[in-house]
CSV table of C-alpha atoms and ligand atoms in Angstrom, one decimal:
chain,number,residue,atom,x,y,z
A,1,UNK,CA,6.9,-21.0,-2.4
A,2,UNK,CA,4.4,-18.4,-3.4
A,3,UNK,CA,1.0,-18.8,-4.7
A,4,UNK,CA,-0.9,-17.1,-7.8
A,5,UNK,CA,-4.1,-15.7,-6.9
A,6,UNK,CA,-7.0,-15.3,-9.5
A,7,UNK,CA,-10.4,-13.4,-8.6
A,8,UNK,CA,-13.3,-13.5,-10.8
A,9,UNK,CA,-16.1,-11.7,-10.6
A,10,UNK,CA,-16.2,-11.4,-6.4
A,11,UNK,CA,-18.8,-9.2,-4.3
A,12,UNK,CA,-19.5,-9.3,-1.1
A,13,UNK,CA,-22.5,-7.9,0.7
A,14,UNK,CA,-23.0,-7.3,4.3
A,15,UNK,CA,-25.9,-7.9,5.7
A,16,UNK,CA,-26.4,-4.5,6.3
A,17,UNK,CA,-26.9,-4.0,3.3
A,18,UNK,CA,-23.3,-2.7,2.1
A,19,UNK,CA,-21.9,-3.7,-1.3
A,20,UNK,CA,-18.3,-3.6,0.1
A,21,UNK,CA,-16.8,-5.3,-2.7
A,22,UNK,CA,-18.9,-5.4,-5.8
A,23,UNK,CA,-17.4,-8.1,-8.6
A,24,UNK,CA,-14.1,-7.3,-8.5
A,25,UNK,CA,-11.8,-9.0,-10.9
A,26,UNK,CA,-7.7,-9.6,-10.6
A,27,UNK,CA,-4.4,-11.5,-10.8
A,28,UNK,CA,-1.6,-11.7,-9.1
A,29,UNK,CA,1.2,-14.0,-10.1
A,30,UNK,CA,3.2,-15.9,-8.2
A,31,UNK,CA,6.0,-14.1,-5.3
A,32,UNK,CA,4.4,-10.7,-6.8
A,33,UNK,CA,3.8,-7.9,-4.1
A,34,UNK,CA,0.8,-6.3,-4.8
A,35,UNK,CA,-0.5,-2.7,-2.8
A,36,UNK,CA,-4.2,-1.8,-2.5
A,37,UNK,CA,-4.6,1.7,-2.3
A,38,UNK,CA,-8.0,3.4,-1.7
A,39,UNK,CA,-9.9,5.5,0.5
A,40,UNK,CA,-11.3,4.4,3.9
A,41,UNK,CA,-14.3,2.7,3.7
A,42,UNK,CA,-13.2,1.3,-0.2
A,43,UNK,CA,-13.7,-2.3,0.7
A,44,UNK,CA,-10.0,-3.1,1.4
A,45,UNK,CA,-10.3,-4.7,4.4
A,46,UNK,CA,-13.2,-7.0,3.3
A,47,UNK,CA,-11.2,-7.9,0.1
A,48,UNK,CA,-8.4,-9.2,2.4
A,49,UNK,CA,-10.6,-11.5,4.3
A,50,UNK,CA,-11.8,-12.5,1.5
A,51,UNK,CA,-8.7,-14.0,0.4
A,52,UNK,CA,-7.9,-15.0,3.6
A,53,UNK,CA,-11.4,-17.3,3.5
A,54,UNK,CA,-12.7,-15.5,6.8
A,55,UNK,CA,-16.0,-13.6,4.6
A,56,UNK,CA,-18.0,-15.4,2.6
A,57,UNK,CA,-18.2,-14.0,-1.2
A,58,UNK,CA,-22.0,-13.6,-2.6
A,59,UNK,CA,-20.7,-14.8,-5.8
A,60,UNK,CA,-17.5,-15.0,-7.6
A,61,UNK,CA,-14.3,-16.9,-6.9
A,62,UNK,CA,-10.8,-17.3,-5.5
A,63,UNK,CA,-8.4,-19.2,-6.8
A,64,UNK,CA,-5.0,-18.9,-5.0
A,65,UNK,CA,-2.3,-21.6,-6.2
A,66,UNK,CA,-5.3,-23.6,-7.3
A,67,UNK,CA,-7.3,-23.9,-4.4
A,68,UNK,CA,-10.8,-22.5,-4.3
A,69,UNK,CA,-11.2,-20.5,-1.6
A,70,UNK,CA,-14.3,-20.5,0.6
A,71,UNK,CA,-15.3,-18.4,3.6
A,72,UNK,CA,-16.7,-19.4,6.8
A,73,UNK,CA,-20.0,-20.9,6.1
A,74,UNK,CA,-18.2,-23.6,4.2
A,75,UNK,CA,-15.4,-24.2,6.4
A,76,UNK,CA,-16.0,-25.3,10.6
A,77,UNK,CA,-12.9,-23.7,11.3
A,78,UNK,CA,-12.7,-20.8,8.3
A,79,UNK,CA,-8.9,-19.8,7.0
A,80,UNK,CA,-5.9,-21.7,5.8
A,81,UNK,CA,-2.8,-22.5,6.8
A,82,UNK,CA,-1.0,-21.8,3.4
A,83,UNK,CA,-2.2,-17.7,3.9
A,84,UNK,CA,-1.4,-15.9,6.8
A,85,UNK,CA,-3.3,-12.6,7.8
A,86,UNK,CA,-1.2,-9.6,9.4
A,87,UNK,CA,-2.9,-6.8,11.3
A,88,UNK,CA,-1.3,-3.6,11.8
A,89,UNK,CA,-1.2,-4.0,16.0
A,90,UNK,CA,0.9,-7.1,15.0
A,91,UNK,CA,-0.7,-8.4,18.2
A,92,UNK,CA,2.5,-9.8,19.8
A,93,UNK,CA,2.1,-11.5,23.2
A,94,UNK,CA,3.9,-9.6,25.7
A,95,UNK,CA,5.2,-12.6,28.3
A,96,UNK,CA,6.5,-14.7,25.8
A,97,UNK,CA,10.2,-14.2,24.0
A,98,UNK,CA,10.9,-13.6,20.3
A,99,UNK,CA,12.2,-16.8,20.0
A,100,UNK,CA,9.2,-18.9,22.0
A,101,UNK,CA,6.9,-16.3,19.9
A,102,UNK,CA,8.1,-18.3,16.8
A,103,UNK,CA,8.1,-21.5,18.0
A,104,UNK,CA,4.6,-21.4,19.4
A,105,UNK,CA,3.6,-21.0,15.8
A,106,UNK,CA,4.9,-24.3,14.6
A,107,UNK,CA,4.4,-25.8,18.3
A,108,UNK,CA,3.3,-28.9,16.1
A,109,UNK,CA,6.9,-29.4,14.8
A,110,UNK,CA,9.5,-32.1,16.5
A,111,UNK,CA,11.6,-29.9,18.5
A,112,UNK,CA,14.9,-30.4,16.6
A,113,UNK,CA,13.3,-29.2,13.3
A,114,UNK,CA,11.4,-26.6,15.7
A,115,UNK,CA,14.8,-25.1,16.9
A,116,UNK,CA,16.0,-25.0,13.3
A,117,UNK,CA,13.2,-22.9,11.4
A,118,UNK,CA,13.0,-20.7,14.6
A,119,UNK,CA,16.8,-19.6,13.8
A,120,UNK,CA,16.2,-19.3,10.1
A,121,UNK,CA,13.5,-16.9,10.9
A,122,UNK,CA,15.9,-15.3,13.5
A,123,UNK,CA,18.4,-14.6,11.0
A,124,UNK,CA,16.3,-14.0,7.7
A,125,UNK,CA,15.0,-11.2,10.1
A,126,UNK,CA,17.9,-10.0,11.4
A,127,UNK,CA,16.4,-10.8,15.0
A,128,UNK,CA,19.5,-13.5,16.3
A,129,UNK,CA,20.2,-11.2,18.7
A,130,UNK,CA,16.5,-10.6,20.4
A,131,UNK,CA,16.0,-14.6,20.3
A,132,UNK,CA,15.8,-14.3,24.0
A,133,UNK,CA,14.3,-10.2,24.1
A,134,UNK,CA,10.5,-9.5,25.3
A,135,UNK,CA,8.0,-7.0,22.9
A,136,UNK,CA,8.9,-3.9,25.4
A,137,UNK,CA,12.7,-4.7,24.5
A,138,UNK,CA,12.5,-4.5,20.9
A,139,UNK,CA,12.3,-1.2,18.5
A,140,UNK,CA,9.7,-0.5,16.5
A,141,UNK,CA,11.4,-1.9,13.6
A,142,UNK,CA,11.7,-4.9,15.1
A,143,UNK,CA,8.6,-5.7,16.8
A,144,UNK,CA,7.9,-5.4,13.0
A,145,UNK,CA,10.4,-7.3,12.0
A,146,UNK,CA,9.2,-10.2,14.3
A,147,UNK,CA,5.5,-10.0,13.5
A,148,UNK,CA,6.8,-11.2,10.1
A,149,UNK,CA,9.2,-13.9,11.3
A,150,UNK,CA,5.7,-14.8,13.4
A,151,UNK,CA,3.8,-14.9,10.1
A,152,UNK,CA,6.2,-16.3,8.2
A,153,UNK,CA,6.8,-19.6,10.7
A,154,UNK,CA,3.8,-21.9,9.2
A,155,UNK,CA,5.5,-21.4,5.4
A,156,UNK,CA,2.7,-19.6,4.0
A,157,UNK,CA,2.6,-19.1,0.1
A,158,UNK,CA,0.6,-15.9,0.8
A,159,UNK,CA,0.9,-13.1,3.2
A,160,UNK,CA,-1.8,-10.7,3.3
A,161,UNK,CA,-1.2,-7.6,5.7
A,162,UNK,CA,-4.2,-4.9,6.1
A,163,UNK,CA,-1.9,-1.5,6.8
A,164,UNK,CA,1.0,-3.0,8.1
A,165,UNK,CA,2.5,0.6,8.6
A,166,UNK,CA,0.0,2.4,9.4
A,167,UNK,CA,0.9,2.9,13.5
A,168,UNK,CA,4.9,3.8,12.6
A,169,UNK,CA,6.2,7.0,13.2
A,170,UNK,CA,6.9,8.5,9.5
A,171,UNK,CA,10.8,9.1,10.1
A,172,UNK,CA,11.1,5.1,10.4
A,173,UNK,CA,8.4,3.9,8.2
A,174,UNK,CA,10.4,4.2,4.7
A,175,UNK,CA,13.2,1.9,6.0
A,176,UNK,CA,11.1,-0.5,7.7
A,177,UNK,CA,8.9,-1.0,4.9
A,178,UNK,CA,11.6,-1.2,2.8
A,179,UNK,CA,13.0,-3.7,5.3
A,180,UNK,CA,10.1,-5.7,5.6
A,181,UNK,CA,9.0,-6.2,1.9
A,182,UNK,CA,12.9,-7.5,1.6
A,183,UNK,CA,12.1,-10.3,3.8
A,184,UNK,CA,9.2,-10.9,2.2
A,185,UNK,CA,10.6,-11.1,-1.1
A,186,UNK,CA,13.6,-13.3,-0.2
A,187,UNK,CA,11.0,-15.9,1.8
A,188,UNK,CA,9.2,-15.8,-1.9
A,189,UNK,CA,6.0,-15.5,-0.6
A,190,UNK,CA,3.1,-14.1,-2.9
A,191,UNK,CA,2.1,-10.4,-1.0
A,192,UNK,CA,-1.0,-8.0,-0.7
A,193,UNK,CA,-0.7,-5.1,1.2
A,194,UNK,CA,-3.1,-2.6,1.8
A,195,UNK,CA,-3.1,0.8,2.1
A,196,UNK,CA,-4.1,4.0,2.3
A,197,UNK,CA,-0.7,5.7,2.2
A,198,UNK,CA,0.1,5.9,-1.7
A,199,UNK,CA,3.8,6.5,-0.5
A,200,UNK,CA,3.6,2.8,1.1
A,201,UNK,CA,2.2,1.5,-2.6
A,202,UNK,CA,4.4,3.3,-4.6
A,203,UNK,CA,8.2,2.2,-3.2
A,204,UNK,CA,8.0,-1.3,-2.3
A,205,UNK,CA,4.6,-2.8,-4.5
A,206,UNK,CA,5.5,-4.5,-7.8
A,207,UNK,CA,2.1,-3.5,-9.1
A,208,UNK,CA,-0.7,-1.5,-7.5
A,209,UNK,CA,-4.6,-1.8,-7.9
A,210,UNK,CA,-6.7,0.9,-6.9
A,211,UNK,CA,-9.6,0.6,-5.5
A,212,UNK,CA,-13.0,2.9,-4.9
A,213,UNK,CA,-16.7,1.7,-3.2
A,214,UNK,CA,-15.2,-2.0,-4.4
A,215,UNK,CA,-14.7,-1.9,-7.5
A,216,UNK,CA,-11.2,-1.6,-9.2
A,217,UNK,CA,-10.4,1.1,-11.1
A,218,UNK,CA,-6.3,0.2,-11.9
A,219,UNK,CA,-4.2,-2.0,-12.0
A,220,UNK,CA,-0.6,-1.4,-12.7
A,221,UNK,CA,3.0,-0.7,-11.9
A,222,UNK,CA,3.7,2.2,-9.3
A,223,UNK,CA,5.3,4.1,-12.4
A,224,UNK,CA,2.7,3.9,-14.7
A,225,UNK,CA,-0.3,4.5,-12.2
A,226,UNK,CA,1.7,7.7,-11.3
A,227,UNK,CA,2.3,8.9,-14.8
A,228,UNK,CA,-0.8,7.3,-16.8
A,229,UNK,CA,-3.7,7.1,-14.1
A,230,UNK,CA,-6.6,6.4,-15.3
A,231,UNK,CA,-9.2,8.8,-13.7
A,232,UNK,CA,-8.8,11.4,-11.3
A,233,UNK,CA,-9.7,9.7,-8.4
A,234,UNK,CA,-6.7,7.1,-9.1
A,235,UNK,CA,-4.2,10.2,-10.0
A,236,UNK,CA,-5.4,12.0,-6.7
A,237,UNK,CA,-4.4,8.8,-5.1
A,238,UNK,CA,-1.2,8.7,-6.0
A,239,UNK,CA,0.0,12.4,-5.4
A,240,UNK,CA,-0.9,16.1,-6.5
A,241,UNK,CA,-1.8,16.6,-9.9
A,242,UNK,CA,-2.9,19.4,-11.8
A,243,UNK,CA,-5.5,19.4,-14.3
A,244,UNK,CA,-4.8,22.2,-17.0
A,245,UNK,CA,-6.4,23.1,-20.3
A,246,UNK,CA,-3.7,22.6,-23.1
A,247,UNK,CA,-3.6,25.3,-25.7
A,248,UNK,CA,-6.2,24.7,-28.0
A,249,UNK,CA,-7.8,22.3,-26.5
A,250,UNK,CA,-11.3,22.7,-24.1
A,251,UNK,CA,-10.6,19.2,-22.4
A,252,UNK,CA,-8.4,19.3,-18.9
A,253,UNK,CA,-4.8,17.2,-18.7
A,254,UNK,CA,-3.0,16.2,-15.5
A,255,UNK,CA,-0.2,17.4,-15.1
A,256,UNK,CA,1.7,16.6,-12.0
A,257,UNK,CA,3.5,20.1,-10.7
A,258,UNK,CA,7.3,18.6,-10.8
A,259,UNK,CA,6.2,18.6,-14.8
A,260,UNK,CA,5.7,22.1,-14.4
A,261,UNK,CA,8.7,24.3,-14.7
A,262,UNK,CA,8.9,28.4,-14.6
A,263,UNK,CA,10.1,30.4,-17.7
A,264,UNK,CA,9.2,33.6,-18.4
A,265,UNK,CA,8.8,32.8,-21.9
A,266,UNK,CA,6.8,30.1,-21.2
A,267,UNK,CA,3.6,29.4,-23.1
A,268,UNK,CA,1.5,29.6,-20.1
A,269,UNK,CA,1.1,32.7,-17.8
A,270,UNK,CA,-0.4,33.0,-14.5
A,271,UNK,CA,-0.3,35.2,-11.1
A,272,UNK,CA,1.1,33.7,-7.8
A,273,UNK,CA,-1.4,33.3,-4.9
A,274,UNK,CA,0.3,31.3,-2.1
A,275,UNK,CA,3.2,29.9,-0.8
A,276,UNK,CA,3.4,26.8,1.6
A,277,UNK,CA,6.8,25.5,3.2
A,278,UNK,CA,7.6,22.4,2.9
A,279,UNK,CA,11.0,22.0,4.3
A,280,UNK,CA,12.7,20.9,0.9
A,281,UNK,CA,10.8,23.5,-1.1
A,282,UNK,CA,7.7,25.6,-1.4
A,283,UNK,CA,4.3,24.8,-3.1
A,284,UNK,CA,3.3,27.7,-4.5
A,285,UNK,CA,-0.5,28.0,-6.2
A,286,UNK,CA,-0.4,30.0,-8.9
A,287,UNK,CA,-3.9,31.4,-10.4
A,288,UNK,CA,-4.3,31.0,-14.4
A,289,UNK,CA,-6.8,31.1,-16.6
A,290,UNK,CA,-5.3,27.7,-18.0
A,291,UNK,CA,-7.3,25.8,-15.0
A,292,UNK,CA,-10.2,25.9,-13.0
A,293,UNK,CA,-8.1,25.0,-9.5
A,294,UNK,CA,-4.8,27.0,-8.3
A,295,UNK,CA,-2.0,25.1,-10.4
A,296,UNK,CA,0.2,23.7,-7.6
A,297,UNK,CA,4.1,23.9,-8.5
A,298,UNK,CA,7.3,23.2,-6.8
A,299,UNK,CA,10.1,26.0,-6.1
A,300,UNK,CA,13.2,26.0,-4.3
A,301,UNK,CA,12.5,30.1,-3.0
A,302,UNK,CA,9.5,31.5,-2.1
A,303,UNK,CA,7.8,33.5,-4.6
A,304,UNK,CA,6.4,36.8,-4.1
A,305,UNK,CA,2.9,36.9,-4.2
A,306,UNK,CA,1.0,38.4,-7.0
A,307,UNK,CA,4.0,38.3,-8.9
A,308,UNK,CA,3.5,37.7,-12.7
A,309,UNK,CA,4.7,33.8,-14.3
A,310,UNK,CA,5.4,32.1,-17.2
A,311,UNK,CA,5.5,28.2,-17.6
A,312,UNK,CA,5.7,25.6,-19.5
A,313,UNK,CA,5.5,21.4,-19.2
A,314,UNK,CA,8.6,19.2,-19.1
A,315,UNK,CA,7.8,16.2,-21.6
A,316,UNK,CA,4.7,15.1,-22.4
A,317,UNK,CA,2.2,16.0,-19.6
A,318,UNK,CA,0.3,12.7,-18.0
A,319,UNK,CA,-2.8,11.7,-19.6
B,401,ADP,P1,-11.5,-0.3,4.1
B,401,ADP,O1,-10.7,-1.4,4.7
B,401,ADP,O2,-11.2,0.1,2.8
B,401,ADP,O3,-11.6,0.9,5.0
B,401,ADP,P2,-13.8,-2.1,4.7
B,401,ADP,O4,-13.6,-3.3,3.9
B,401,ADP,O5,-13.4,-2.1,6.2
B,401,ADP,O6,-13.0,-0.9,4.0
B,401,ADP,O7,-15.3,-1.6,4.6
B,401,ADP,C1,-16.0,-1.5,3.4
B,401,ADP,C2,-17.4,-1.2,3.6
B,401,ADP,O8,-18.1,-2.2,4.3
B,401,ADP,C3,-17.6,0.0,4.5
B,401,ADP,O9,-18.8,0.7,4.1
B,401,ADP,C4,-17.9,-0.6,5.9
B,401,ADP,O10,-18.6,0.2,6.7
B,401,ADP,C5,-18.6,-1.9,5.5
B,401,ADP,N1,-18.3,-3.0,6.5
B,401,ADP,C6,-17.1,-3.4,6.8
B,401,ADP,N2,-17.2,-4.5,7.7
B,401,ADP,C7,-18.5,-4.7,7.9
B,401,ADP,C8,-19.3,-5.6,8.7
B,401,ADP,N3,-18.7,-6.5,9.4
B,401,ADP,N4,-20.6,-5.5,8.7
B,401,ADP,C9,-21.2,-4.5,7.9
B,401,ADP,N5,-20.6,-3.6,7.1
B,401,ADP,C10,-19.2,-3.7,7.1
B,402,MG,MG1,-9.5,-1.4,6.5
């Protein structure tokens, strides 16, 4: 199971005369889990139907596990059964059980065979005991849980899901995206995600494209987008950073503040301006002639403001 997917030079123009995705370029291999991260308005949701086959692409292709992909003005009924599309209101039918939920997707199956994938998907989602529960009776978690086992009843080789956890409240949402990418992972199916929540890219993607006004600007790992973004707008994506003028040099380097430590002896000097509680520890801004913005750091105590600081960078700072 699983699909590779292989985009070549794709854009796709509304007839409104947006370029939402403008010949875009990417592969993902086989059972990979892939985020897109990007602003609202980036082209995410367009590039997902456009896998999907549901938008038609003004030039370019898709290839996923072989098969061109076309949209709707090729296609009477546009989609395919080997992709399945997940929306983040999961859309799950309130008079019907978990267990006829996931049957009605493979209604087309002989009932014996029926019965048997049904409690496969029961188990591989931890759902055997809601097999006979209705929407209102299930938890968050596994309301999620069971828009997956819904997606994942036809066998699809891909499963594309446009903010998945977007809706969840944020004390549940780094379990049960943890929870459902497991699933995922064990059904082997190929995975794009989008986002706009770099926290949602960052723990469960295997790699991570960023994208801005359609276009890609990264690809790569969740570690080395953090650490080695390519421009600002993909390091702003993925958490603060600060840019700071290295001695000697006129150019700016990001720096992200847990680099930053405090030492009086420190090569670098600056005056604190603010302090913001985070719970776990304080952001404090300090002002420096080393960079244009207030340098944002992380301290355990607050720190008196207008107090006098040295600092200095722990390894090399992020390029
Ligand atoms: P995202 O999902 O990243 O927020 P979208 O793919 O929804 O971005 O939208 C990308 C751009 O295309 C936006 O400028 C949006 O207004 C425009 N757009 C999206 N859908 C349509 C549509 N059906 N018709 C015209 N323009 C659209
Ligand atoms: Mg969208």
């Amino acid at each position: 199971m699983g699909a590779a997917i292989k985009v070549s030079g794709v854009s796709k123009l509304y007839e409104s005369g947006v370029k939402a995705i403008n010949k875009i370029s990417f592969n993902i291999k086989k059972g990979e889990v892939v985020s897109i991260l990007g602003e609202s308005g980036s082209g995410k949701s367009t590039l997902l139907r456009l896998l999907a086959g549901l938008e038609d692409a003004e030039e370019g292709t898709i290839l996923i596990g072989g098969q061109q992909i076309t949209g709707p003005s090729d296609n009477l009924v546009p989609g395919y059964d080997f992709i399945t599309l997940v929306f983040q209101d999961f859309k799950l039918q309130r008079f019907k059980t978990t267990a006829e939920s996931i049957a009605s997707e493979i209604y087309f199956l002989p009932l014996e065979e029926r019965n048997q994938r049904v409690g496969e998907l029961l188990d591989l989602c931890r759902l055997g005991d809601k097999a006979d529960s209705y929407p209102h009776e299930l938890s968050g978690g596994q309301q999620q849980r069971l828009a997956i086992a819904i997606a994942l009843a036809g066998e699809p080789e891909v499963v594309l899901m446009d903010e998945p956890f977007s809706n969840l409240d944020f004390r549940l949402k780094e379990i049960i995206r943890q929870e459902v990418v497991d699933i995922l992972r064990k059904a082997g199916v190929t995975v794009v995600m989008v986002s706009h929540d770099h926290t949602d890219a960052l723990s469960v993607a295997d790699r991570v494209m960023v994208v801005r006004s359609g276009q890609k600007i990264q690809m790569a790992t969740p570690e080395h987008l953090y650490h080695h973004p390519k421009n600002e707008y993909a390091a702003n994506f993925l958490g603060p950073i600060n840019y700071i003028k290295l001695n000697g040099t006129s150019s700016e380097t990001g720096v992200r503040p847990e680099q930053i430590i405090l030492n009086g002896a420190g090569a670098y000097s600056g005056v604190v301006i603010r302090n913001v509680f985070q719970g776990m520890f304080y952001h404090v801004y300090i002002h420096s002639d080393m960079a244009e913005k207030d340098v944002l750091i992380y301290s355990k105590e607050r720190m008196e403001e207008g107090t006098k600081v040295g600092f200095e960078f722990l390894g090399y700072p992020t390029k």
